[in-house]
JSON list of C-alpha atoms in Angstrom, two decimals:
[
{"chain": "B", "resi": 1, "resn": "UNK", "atom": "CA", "xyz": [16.72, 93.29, 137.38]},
{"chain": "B", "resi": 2, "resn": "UNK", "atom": "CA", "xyz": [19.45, 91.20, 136.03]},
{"chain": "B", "resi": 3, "resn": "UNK", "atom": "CA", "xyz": [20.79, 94.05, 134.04]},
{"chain": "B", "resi": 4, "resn": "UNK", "atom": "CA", "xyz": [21.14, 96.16, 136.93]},
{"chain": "B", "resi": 5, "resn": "UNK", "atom": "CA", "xyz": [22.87, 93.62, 139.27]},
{"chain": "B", "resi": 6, "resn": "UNK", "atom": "CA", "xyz": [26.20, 92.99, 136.45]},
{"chain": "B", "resi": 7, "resn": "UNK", "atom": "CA", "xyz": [25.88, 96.92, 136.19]},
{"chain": "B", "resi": 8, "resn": "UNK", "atom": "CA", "xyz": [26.13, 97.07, 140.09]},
{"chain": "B", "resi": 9, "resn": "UNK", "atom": "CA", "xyz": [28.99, 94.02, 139.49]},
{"chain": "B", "resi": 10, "resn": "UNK", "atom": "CA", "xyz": [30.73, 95.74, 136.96]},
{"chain": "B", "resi": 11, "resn": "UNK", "atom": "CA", "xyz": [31.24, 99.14, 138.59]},
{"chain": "B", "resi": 12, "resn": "UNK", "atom": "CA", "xyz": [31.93, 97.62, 142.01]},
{"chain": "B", "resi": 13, "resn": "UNK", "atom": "CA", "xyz": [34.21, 95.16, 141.47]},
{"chain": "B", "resi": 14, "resn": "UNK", "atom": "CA", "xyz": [35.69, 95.60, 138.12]},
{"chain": "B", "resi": 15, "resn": "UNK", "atom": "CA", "xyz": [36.12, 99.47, 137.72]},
{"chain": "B", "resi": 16, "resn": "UNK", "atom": "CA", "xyz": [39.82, 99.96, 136.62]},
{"chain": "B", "resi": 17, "resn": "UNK", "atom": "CA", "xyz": [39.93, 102.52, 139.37]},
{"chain": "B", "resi": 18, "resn": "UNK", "atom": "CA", "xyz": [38.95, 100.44, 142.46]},
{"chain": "B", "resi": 19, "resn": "UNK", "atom": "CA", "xyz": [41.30, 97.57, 140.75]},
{"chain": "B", "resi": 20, "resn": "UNK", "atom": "CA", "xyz": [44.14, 100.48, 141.07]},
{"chain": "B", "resi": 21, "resn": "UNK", "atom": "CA", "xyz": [43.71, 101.23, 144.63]},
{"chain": "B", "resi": 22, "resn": "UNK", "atom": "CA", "xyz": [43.53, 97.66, 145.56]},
{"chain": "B", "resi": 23, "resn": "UNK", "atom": "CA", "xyz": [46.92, 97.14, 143.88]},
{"chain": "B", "resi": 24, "resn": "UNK", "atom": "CA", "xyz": [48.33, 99.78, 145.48]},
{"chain": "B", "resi": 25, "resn": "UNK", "atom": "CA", "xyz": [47.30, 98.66, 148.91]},
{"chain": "B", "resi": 26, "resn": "UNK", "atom": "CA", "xyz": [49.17, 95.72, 148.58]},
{"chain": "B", "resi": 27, "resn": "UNK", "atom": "CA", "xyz": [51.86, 97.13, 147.40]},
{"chain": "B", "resi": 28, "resn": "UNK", "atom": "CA", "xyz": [52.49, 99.29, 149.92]},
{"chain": "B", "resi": 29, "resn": "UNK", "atom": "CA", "xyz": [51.47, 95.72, 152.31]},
{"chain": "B", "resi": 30, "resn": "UNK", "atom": "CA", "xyz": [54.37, 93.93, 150.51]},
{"chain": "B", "resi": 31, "resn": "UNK", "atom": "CA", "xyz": [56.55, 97.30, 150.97]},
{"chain": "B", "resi": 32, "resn": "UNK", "atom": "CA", "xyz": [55.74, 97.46, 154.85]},
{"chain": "B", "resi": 33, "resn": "UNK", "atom": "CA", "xyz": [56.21, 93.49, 154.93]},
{"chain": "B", "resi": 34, "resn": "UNK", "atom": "CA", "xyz": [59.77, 93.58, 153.25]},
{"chain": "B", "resi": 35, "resn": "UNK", "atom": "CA", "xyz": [60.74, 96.59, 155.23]},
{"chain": "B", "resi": 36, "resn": "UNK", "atom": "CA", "xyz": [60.00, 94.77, 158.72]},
{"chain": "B", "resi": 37, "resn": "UNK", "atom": "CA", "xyz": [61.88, 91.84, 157.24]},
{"chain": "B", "resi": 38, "resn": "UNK", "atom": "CA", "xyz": [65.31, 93.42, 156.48]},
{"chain": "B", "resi": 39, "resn": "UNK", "atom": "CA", "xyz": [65.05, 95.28, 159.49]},
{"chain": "B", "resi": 40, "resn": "UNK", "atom": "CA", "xyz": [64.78, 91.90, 161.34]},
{"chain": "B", "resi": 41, "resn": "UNK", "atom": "CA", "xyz": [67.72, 90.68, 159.52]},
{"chain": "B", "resi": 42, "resn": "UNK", "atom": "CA", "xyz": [69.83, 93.69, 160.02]},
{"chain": "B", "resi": 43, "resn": "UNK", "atom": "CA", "xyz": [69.63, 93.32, 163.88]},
{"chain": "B", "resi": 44, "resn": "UNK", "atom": "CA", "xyz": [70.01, 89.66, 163.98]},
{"chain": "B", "resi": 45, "resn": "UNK", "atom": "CA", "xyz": [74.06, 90.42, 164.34]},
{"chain": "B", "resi": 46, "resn": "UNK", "atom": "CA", "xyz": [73.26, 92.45, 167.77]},
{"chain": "B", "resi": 47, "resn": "UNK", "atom": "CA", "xyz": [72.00, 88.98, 168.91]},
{"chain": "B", "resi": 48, "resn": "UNK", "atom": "CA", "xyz": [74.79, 87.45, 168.01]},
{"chain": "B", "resi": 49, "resn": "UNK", "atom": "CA", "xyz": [77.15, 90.24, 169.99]},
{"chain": "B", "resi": 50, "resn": "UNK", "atom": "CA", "xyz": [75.09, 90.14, 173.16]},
{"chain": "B", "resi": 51, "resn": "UNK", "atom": "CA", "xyz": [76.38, 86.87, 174.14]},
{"chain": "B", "resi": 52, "resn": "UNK", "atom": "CA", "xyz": [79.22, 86.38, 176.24]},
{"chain": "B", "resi": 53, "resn": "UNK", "atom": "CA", "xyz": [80.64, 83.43, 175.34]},
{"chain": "B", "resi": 54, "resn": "UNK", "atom": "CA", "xyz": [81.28, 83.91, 171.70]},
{"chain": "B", "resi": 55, "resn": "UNK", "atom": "CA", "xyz": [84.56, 82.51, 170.93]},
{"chain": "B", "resi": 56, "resn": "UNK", "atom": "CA", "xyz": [85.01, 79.29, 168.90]},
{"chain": "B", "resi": 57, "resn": "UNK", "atom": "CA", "xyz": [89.03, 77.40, 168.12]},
{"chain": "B", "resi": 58, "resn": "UNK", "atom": "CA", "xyz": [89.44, 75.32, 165.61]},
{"chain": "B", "resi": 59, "resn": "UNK", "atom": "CA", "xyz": [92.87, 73.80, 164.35]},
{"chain": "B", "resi": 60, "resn": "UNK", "atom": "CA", "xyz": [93.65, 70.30, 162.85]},
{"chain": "B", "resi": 61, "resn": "UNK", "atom": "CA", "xyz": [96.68, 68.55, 163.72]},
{"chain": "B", "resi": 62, "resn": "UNK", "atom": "CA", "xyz": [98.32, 65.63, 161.59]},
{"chain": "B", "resi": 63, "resn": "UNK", "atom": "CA", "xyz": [100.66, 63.11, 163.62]},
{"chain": "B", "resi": 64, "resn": "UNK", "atom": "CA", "xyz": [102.88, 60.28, 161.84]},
{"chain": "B", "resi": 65, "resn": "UNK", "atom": "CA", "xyz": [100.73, 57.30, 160.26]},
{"chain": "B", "resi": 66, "resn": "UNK", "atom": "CA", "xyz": [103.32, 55.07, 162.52]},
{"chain": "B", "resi": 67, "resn": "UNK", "atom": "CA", "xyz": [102.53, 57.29, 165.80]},
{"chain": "B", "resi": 68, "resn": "UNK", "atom": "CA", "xyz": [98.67, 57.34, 165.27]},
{"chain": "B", "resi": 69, "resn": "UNK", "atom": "CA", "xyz": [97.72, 55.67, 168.15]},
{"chain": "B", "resi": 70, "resn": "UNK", "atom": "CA", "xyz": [99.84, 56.87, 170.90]},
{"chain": "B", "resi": 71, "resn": "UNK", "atom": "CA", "xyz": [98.82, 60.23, 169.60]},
{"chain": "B", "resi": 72, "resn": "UNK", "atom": "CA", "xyz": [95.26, 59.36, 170.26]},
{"chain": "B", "resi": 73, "resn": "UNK", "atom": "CA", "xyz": [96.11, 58.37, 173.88]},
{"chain": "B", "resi": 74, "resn": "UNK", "atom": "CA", "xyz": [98.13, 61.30, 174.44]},
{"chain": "B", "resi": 75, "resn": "UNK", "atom": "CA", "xyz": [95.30, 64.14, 173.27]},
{"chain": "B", "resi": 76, "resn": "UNK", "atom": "CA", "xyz": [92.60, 62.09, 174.72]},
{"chain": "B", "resi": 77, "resn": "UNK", "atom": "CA", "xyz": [95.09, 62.43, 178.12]},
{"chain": "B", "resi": 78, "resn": "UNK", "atom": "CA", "xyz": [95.54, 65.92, 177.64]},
{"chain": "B", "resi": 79, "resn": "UNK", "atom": "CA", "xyz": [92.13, 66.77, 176.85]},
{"chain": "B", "resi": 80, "resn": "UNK", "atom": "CA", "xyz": [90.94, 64.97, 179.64]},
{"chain": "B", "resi": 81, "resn": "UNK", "atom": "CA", "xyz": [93.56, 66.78, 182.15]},
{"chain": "B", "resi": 82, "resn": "UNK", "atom": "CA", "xyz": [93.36, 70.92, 180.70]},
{"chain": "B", "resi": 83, "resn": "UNK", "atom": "CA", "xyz": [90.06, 70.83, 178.77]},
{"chain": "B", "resi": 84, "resn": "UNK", "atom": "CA", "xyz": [87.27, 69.38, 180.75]},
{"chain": "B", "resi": 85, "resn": "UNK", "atom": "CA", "xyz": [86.55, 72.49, 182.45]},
{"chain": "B", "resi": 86, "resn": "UNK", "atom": "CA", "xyz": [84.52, 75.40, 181.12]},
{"chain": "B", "resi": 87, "resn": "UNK", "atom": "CA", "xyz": [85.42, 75.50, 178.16]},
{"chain": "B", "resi": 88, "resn": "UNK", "atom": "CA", "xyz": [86.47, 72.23, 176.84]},
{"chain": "B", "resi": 89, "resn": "UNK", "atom": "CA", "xyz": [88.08, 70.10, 173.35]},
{"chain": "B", "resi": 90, "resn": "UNK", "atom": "CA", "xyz": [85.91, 68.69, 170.49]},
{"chain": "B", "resi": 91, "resn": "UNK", "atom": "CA", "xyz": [88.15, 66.27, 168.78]},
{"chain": "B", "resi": 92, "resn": "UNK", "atom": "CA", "xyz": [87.05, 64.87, 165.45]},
{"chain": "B", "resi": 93, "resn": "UNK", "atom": "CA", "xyz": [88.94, 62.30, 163.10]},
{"chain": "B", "resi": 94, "resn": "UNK", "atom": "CA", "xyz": [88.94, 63.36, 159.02]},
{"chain": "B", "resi": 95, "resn": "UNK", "atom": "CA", "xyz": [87.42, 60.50, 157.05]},
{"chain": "B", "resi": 96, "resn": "UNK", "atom": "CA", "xyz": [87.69, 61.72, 153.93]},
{"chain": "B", "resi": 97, "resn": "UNK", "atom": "CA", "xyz": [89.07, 64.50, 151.52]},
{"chain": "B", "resi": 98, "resn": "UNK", "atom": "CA", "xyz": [92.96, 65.83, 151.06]},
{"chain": "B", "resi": 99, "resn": "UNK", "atom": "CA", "xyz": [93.07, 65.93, 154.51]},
{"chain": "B", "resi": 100, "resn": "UNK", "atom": "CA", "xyz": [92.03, 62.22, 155.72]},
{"chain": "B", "resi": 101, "resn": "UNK", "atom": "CA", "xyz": [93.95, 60.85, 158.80]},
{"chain": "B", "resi": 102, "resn": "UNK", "atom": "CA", "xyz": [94.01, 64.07, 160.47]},
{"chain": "B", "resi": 103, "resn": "UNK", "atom": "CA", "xyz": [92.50, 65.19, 163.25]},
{"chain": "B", "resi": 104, "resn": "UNK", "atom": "CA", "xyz": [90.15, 68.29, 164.49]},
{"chain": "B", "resi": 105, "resn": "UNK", "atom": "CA", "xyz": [90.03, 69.79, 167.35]},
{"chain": "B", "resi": 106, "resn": "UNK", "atom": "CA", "xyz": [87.35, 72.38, 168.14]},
{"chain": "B", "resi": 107, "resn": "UNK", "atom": "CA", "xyz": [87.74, 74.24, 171.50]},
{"chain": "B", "resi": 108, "resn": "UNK", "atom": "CA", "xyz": [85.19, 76.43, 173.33]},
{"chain": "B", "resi": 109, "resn": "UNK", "atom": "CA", "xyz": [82.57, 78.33, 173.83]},
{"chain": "B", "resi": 110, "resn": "UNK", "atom": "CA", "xyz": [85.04, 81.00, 175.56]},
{"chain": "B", "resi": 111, "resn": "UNK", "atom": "CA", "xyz": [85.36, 84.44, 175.64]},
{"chain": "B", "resi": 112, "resn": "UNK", "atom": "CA", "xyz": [87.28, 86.54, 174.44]},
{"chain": "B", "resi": 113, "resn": "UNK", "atom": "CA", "xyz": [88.99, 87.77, 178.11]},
{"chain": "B", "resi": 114, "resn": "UNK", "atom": "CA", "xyz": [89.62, 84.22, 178.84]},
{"chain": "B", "resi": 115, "resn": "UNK", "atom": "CA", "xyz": [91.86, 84.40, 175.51]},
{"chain": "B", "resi": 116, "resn": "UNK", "atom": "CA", "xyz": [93.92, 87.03, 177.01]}
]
């Protein structure tokens, strides 16, 4: 009896031939799997496209160490007066790096027909 169930064992489970198939099958799972997945990632840009408001600024500006803060006053006046609509300023001072003491300004989201 024991014999017979490792014989049943042996040629169920651990025939090279059902071990072939099974590899197969999930290689053609991982093939259908990675397929899906770069198709995903291909039409992830069309997402990006469909939306209207797409358009980002970014600039930085540098004013004089000895002007620094009636330049603040004067973008934070500006800002406050041409960009506080739709689309509207970011401003950001530069801590650190080779550009520290500067300043960015990020404007948007906008279109691109509100650029022209």
């Amino acid at each position: 009896m024991v014999n017979t169930i490792s014989k049943n064992f042996f040629f169920n489970y651990c025939n090279p031939v059902f071990l072939q198939l099974n590899q197969t099958n999930m290689y053609n799972k991982f093939l259908s799997t990675m397929k899906m997945f770069i198709l995903l990632l291909l039409l992830c840009p069309f997402i990006g496209m469909s939306q209207s408001k797409n358009v980002l600024t970014a600039r930085r500006v540098f004013p004089k160490t000895d002007k620094l803060l009636e330049f603040e006053k004067v973008i934070a006046a500006h800002a406050q007066k041409y960009h506080s609509g739709d689309t509207y300023w970011r401003v950001f001072a530069i801590q650190s790096g080779e550009d520290a003491g500067g300043f960015q300004i990020s404007e948007g989201p906008s279109s691109w027909a509100a650029l022209d």
